[in-house]
Amino acid sequence: MRRELMIPALCLWCFVFATAIGAGEPFDGEAGLGAPADTVSSGPIAPFDRLLGTWEVTQSILNQDGSWSVKPQKYRWKFYPILEGEAVQDDWIVVDSTGQETVAGTNIRIFNPEENQWHMAWIDKTVRRTAVFTAKNEDGKVLMEGTNAKGRHIRNTFYNISENSFEWQQEWTFDEGQSWVAVARIRGTR
């Protein structure tokens, strides 16, 4: 199978498998597919190991005038190990005014030690597309690059990852990666 088709095929397989075993139920803090949360291996996947669990997040976006504004919508981000602790899945959840949660999208992330990088696929329920990224761990950060579900080349970075908080930033390029502009920021807290 061609490499560019492998990750979307894996995502589809994981979605079908997870649906078949009832993984669509709300995440209750236990690891997905029956793996205990502490089965995620140490070493290269350690940055995501620290993200396991549920986070309350605030999202800020860059306005056209260069100022930043916090989105009023409430969000949660849930990370959990899958595939016997060899991969991490995370769900982006929108919380409405009644507290009802709706999963808007999900990531599947797996580290390839031979390449020393992550391969990731984002499945976006809103635009009904899949986006593929690669990433590297660097000084406690996770630096992702790829093309989003709308075809834009982007860079996402997880940083300042601690037990009770993390930060995330999305950047866009308008000149084929010569320069980057931050357009969205997320802060997660437990």
PDB file of C-alpha atoms in Angstrom:
ATOM      1  CA  MET A   1       0.000   0.000   0.000  1.00  0.00           C
ATOM      2  CA  ARG A   2       1.315   3.472  -0.813  1.00  0.00           C
ATOM      3  CA  ARG A   3       2.615   5.348   2.224  1.00  0.00           C
ATOM      4  CA  GLU A   4       0.276   8.342   1.837  1.00  0.00           C
ATOM      5  CA  LEU A   5      -2.703   5.962   1.986  1.00  0.00           C
ATOM      6  CA  MET A   6      -1.516   4.031   5.037  1.00  0.00           C
ATOM      7  CA  ILE A   7      -2.369   6.547   7.783  1.00  0.00           C
ATOM      8  CA  PRO A   8      -5.899   7.337   6.517  1.00  0.00           C
ATOM      9  CA  ALA A   9      -6.461   3.572   6.149  1.00  0.00           C
ATOM     10  CA  LEU A  10      -5.188   3.023   9.724  1.00  0.00           C
ATOM     11  CA  CYS A  11      -7.487   5.790  10.985  1.00  0.00           C
ATOM     12  CA  LEU A  12     -10.470   4.256   9.228  1.00  0.00           C
ATOM     13  CA  TRP A  13      -9.622   0.826  10.647  1.00  0.00           C
ATOM     14  CA  CYS A  14      -9.256   2.272  14.178  1.00  0.00           C
ATOM     15  CA  PHE A  15     -12.570   4.118  13.857  1.00  0.00           C
ATOM     16  CA  VAL A  16     -14.404   0.995  12.659  1.00  0.00           C
ATOM     17  CA  PHE A  17     -12.783  -1.161  15.352  1.00  0.00           C
ATOM     18  CA  ALA A  18     -13.442   1.370  18.127  1.00  0.00           C
ATOM     19  CA  THR A  19     -17.066   1.745  17.051  1.00  0.00           C
ATOM     20  CA  ALA A  20     -17.505  -2.032  17.020  1.00  0.00           C
ATOM     21  CA  ILE A  21     -16.308  -2.359  20.632  1.00  0.00           C
ATOM     22  CA  GLY A  22     -18.271   0.635  21.915  1.00  0.00           C
ATOM     23  CA  ALA A  23     -15.430   3.134  22.289  1.00  0.00           C
ATOM     24  CA  GLY A  24     -17.878   5.894  21.397  1.00  0.00           C
ATOM     25  CA  GLU A  25     -18.948   6.008  25.048  1.00  0.00           C
ATOM     26  CA  PRO A  26     -17.671   8.935  27.104  1.00  0.00           C
ATOM     27  CA  PHE A  27     -14.068   8.549  28.240  1.00  0.00           C
ATOM     28  CA  ASP A  28     -13.995   7.920  31.992  1.00  0.00           C
ATOM     29  CA  GLY A  29     -10.271   8.189  32.664  1.00  0.00           C
ATOM     30  CA  GLU A  30      -9.465   4.586  31.763  1.00  0.00           C
ATOM     31  CA  ALA A  31      -7.282   3.913  28.771  1.00  0.00           C
ATOM     32  CA  GLY A  32      -8.862   2.987  25.442  1.00  0.00           C
ATOM     33  CA  LEU A  33      -9.063  -0.625  24.196  1.00  0.00           C
ATOM     34  CA  GLY A  34      -8.545  -1.998  27.699  1.00  0.00           C
ATOM     35  CA  ALA A  35      -4.926  -0.864  28.114  1.00  0.00           C
ATOM     36  CA  PRO A  36      -4.138   0.695  31.505  1.00  0.00           C
ATOM     37  CA  ALA A  37      -3.016   4.320  31.315  1.00  0.00           C
ATOM     38  CA  ASP A  38       0.495   3.455  32.515  1.00  0.00           C
ATOM     39  CA  THR A  39       1.204   1.164  29.548  1.00  0.00           C
ATOM     40  CA  VAL A  40       2.333   4.015  27.326  1.00  0.00           C
ATOM     41  CA  SER A  41       6.048   3.413  26.996  1.00  0.00           C
ATOM     42  CA  SER A  42       8.644   5.874  28.170  1.00  0.00           C
ATOM     43  CA  GLY A  43      11.274   7.411  25.938  1.00  0.00           C
ATOM     44  CA  PRO A  44      10.264   9.078  22.681  1.00  0.00           C
ATOM     45  CA  ILE A  45       6.522   9.190  23.414  1.00  0.00           C
ATOM     46  CA  ALA A  46       7.008  10.732  26.860  1.00  0.00           C
ATOM     47  CA  PRO A  47       5.619  14.178  25.886  1.00  0.00           C
ATOM     48  CA  PHE A  48       2.229  12.635  25.106  1.00  0.00           C
ATOM     49  CA  ASP A  49       2.434  10.368  28.156  1.00  0.00           C
ATOM     50  CA  ARG A  50       2.243  13.552  30.269  1.00  0.00           C
ATOM     51  CA  LEU A  51      -0.875  14.655  28.354  1.00  0.00           C
ATOM     52  CA  LEU A  52      -2.944  11.548  29.148  1.00  0.00           C
ATOM     53  CA  GLY A  53      -6.276  12.376  30.736  1.00  0.00           C
ATOM     54  CA  THR A  54      -8.826  15.155  30.394  1.00  0.00           C
ATOM     55  CA  TRP A  55      -8.019  18.835  30.044  1.00  0.00           C
ATOM     56  CA  GLU A  56     -10.193  21.929  30.219  1.00  0.00           C
ATOM     57  CA  VAL A  57      -8.973  24.202  27.441  1.00  0.00           C
ATOM     58  CA  THR A  58      -9.276  27.815  26.421  1.00  0.00           C
ATOM     59  CA  GLN A  59      -8.658  28.775  22.827  1.00  0.00           C
ATOM     60  CA  SER A  60      -7.480  32.167  21.583  1.00  0.00           C
ATOM     61  CA  ILE A  61      -7.470  33.250  17.961  1.00  0.00           C
ATOM     62  CA  LEU A  62      -5.620  35.979  16.093  1.00  0.00           C
ATOM     63  CA  ASN A  63      -7.910  38.758  14.877  1.00  0.00           C
ATOM     64  CA  GLN A  64      -7.358  40.549  11.575  1.00  0.00           C
ATOM     65  CA  ASP A  65      -6.161  43.643  13.457  1.00  0.00           C
ATOM     66  CA  GLY A  66      -3.384  41.615  15.137  1.00  0.00           C
ATOM     67  CA  SER A  67      -5.055  41.408  18.548  1.00  0.00           C
ATOM     68  CA  TRP A  68      -5.960  38.119  20.247  1.00  0.00           C
ATOM     69  CA  SER A  69      -9.387  37.111  21.531  1.00  0.00           C
ATOM     70  CA  VAL A  70     -10.468  34.159  23.666  1.00  0.00           C
ATOM     71  CA  LYS A  71     -13.220  32.080  22.098  1.00  0.00           C
ATOM     72  CA  PRO A  72     -16.238  31.958  24.431  1.00  0.00           C
ATOM     73  CA  GLN A  73     -16.967  28.304  23.588  1.00  0.00           C
ATOM     74  CA  LYS A  74     -16.018  25.733  26.245  1.00  0.00           C
ATOM     75  CA  TYR A  75     -13.758  22.849  25.133  1.00  0.00           C
ATOM     76  CA  ARG A  76     -12.210  19.692  26.557  1.00  0.00           C
ATOM     77  CA  TRP A  77      -9.298  17.685  25.174  1.00  0.00           C
ATOM     78  CA  LYS A  78      -9.020  14.024  26.180  1.00  0.00           C
ATOM     79  CA  PHE A  79      -5.850  11.980  25.568  1.00  0.00           C
ATOM     80  CA  TYR A  80      -5.674   8.196  26.049  1.00  0.00           C
ATOM     81  CA  PRO A  81      -3.408   5.331  24.980  1.00  0.00           C
ATOM     82  CA  ILE A  82      -4.544   2.879  22.296  1.00  0.00           C
ATOM     83  CA  LEU A  83      -3.006  -0.093  20.501  1.00  0.00           C
ATOM     84  CA  GLU A  84      -1.620  -1.588  23.725  1.00  0.00           C
ATOM     85  CA  GLY A  85       0.028   1.690  24.696  1.00  0.00           C
ATOM     86  CA  GLU A  86       1.939   2.079  21.438  1.00  0.00           C
ATOM     87  CA  ALA A  87      -0.166   5.014  20.208  1.00  0.00           C
ATOM     88  CA  VAL A  88      -2.110   7.934  21.629  1.00  0.00           C
ATOM     89  CA  GLN A  89      -5.588   9.022  20.598  1.00  0.00           C
ATOM     90  CA  ASP A  90      -7.064  12.358  21.582  1.00  0.00           C
ATOM     91  CA  ASP A  91     -10.558  13.759  21.168  1.00  0.00           C
ATOM     92  CA  TRP A  92     -11.374  17.458  20.714  1.00  0.00           C
ATOM     93  CA  ILE A  93     -14.678  18.029  22.493  1.00  0.00           C
ATOM     94  CA  VAL A  94     -17.089  20.958  22.319  1.00  0.00           C
ATOM     95  CA  VAL A  95     -19.128  21.501  25.497  1.00  0.00           C
ATOM     96  CA  ASP A  96     -22.456  23.301  25.101  1.00  0.00           C
ATOM     97  CA  SER A  97     -24.179  25.527  27.677  1.00  0.00           C
ATOM     98  CA  THR A  98     -25.964  22.506  29.220  1.00  0.00           C
ATOM     99  CA  GLY A  99     -22.708  20.581  29.670  1.00  0.00           C
ATOM    100  CA  GLN A 100     -23.442  18.218  26.776  1.00  0.00           C
ATOM    101  CA  GLU A 101     -20.214  17.059  25.096  1.00  0.00           C
ATOM    102  CA  THR A 102     -19.816  16.552  21.344  1.00  0.00           C
ATOM    103  CA  VAL A 103     -16.634  15.111  19.861  1.00  0.00           C
ATOM    104  CA  ALA A 104     -15.730  17.403  16.951  1.00  0.00           C
ATOM    105  CA  GLY A 105     -12.618  15.516  15.878  1.00  0.00           C
ATOM    106  CA  THR A 106      -9.974  13.015  16.884  1.00  0.00           C
ATOM    107  CA  ASN A 107      -6.232  12.474  16.419  1.00  0.00           C
ATOM    108  CA  ILE A 108      -4.368   9.199  16.251  1.00  0.00           C
ATOM    109  CA  ARG A 109      -0.656   9.540  16.969  1.00  0.00           C
ATOM    110  CA  ILE A 110       2.013   6.842  16.746  1.00  0.00           C
ATOM    111  CA  PHE A 111       5.759   7.209  17.209  1.00  0.00           C
ATOM    112  CA  ASN A 112       8.103   5.535  14.714  1.00  0.00           C
ATOM    113  CA  PRO A 113      11.456   5.029  16.493  1.00  0.00           C
ATOM    114  CA  GLU A 114      13.251   4.127  13.243  1.00  0.00           C
ATOM    115  CA  GLU A 115      12.390   7.553  11.802  1.00  0.00           C
ATOM    116  CA  ASN A 116      12.493   9.289  15.207  1.00  0.00           C
ATOM    117  CA  GLN A 117       9.190  11.007  14.432  1.00  0.00           C
ATOM    118  CA  TRP A 118       5.467  10.840  15.002  1.00  0.00           C
ATOM    119  CA  HIS A 119       2.905  10.063  12.319  1.00  0.00           C
ATOM    120  CA  MET A 120      -0.495  11.541  13.036  1.00  0.00           C
ATOM    121  CA  ALA A 121      -3.888  11.763  11.444  1.00  0.00           C
ATOM    122  CA  TRP A 122      -6.600  14.241  12.408  1.00  0.00           C
ATOM    123  CA  ILE A 123     -10.177  13.329  11.529  1.00  0.00           C
ATOM    124  CA  ASP A 124     -12.356  16.448  11.445  1.00  0.00           C
ATOM    125  CA  LYS A 125     -16.091  15.866  11.879  1.00  0.00           C
ATOM    126  CA  THR A 126     -16.935  19.463  10.925  1.00  0.00           C
ATOM    127  CA  VAL A 127     -15.355  19.501   7.452  1.00  0.00           C
ATOM    128  CA  ARG A 128     -15.493  15.680   7.032  1.00  0.00           C
ATOM    129  CA  ARG A 129     -11.830  15.362   6.058  1.00  0.00           C
ATOM    130  CA  THR A 130      -8.602  13.813   7.295  1.00  0.00           C
ATOM    131  CA  ALA A 131      -5.332  15.712   7.729  1.00  0.00           C
ATOM    132  CA  VAL A 132      -1.927  14.029   8.073  1.00  0.00           C
ATOM    133  CA  PHE A 133       1.049  15.337  10.056  1.00  0.00           C
ATOM    134  CA  THR A 134       4.526  14.307  11.096  1.00  0.00           C
ATOM    135  CA  ALA A 135       6.174  15.562  14.267  1.00  0.00           C
ATOM    136  CA  LYS A 136       9.358  15.426  16.266  1.00  0.00           C
ATOM    137  CA  ASN A 137      10.041  15.659  19.981  1.00  0.00           C
ATOM    138  CA  GLU A 138      12.446  18.489  20.729  1.00  0.00           C
ATOM    139  CA  ASP A 139      13.420  19.807  24.176  1.00  0.00           C
ATOM    140  CA  GLY A 140      10.141  18.728  25.786  1.00  0.00           C
ATOM    141  CA  LYS A 141       8.085  20.111  22.895  1.00  0.00           C
ATOM    142  CA  VAL A 142       6.200  18.301  20.158  1.00  0.00           C
ATOM    143  CA  LEU A 143       6.652  20.101  16.818  1.00  0.00           C
ATOM    144  CA  MET A 144       4.067  19.050  14.201  1.00  0.00           C
ATOM    145  CA  GLU A 145       3.947  19.966  10.513  1.00  0.00           C
ATOM    146  CA  GLY A 146       1.496  19.024   7.835  1.00  0.00           C
ATOM    147  CA  THR A 147      -1.495  20.099   5.842  1.00  0.00           C
ATOM    148  CA  ASN A 148      -4.771  20.727   7.630  1.00  0.00           C
ATOM    149  CA  ALA A 149      -8.169  19.423   6.537  1.00  0.00           C
ATOM    150  CA  LYS A 150      -8.679  22.490   4.329  1.00  0.00           C
ATOM    151  CA  GLY A 151      -5.333  22.064   2.537  1.00  0.00           C
ATOM    152  CA  ARG A 152      -3.321  24.787   4.322  1.00  0.00           C
ATOM    153  CA  HIS A 153       0.298  24.020   5.324  1.00  0.00           C
ATOM    154  CA  ILE A 154       0.474  24.489   9.113  1.00  0.00           C
ATOM    155  CA  ARG A 155       2.700  23.940  12.107  1.00  0.00           C
ATOM    156  CA  ASN A 156       1.394  23.034  15.585  1.00  0.00           C
ATOM    157  CA  THR A 157       3.520  22.988  18.729  1.00  0.00           C
ATOM    158  CA  PHE A 158       2.818  21.539  22.184  1.00  0.00           C
ATOM    159  CA  TYR A 159       5.084  23.191  24.763  1.00  0.00           C
ATOM    160  CA  ASN A 160       5.373  24.007  28.489  1.00  0.00           C
ATOM    161  CA  ILE A 161       3.961  20.538  29.160  1.00  0.00           C
ATOM    162  CA  SER A 162       3.635  19.867  32.897  1.00  0.00           C
ATOM    163  CA  GLU A 163       1.491  17.659  35.110  1.00  0.00           C
ATOM    164  CA  ASN A 164      -1.314  20.228  35.316  1.00  0.00           C
ATOM    165  CA  SER A 165      -0.987  22.434  32.239  1.00  0.00           C
ATOM    166  CA  PHE A 166       0.256  22.689  28.674  1.00  0.00           C
ATOM    167  CA  GLU A 167       0.278  25.202  25.861  1.00  0.00           C
ATOM    168  CA  TRP A 168      -0.300  24.681  22.143  1.00  0.00           C
ATOM    169  CA  GLN A 169       0.119  27.018  19.192  1.00  0.00           C
ATOM    170  CA  GLN A 170      -0.873  26.790  15.537  1.00  0.00           C
ATOM    171  CA  GLU A 171       1.057  28.731  12.904  1.00  0.00           C
ATOM    172  CA  TRP A 172       0.368  29.305   9.214  1.00  0.00           C
ATOM    173  CA  THR A 173       2.842  30.077   6.450  1.00  0.00           C
ATOM    174  CA  PHE A 174       2.114  32.313   3.497  1.00  0.00           C
ATOM    175  CA  ASP A 175       5.535  31.899   1.866  1.00  0.00           C
ATOM    176  CA  GLU A 176       6.181  28.141   1.672  1.00  0.00           C
ATOM    177  CA  GLY A 177       7.623  27.890   5.192  1.00  0.00           C
ATOM    178  CA  GLN A 178      10.077  30.801   5.042  1.00  0.00           C
ATOM    179  CA  SER A 179       8.168  32.460   7.888  1.00  0.00           C
ATOM    180  CA  TRP A 180       5.303  31.491  10.181  1.00  0.00           C
ATOM    181  CA  VAL A 181       2.462  33.462  11.789  1.00  0.00           C
ATOM    182  CA  ALA A 182       0.769  32.293  15.011  1.00  0.00           C
ATOM    183  CA  VAL A 183      -3.006  32.190  14.430  1.00  0.00           C
ATOM    184  CA  ALA A 184      -4.373  30.083  17.323  1.00  0.00           C
ATOM    185  CA  ARG A 185      -3.320  29.270  20.870  1.00  0.00           C
ATOM    186  CA  ILE A 186      -4.627  26.788  23.391  1.00  0.00           C
ATOM    187  CA  ARG A 187      -3.970  26.490  27.104  1.00  0.00           C
ATOM    188  CA  GLY A 188      -4.940  23.251  28.828  1.00  0.00           C
ATOM    189  CA  THR A 189      -5.390  22.819  32.573  1.00  0.00           C
ATOM    190  CA  ARG A 190      -6.543  19.959  34.769  1.00  0.00           C
TER     191      ARG A 190
END
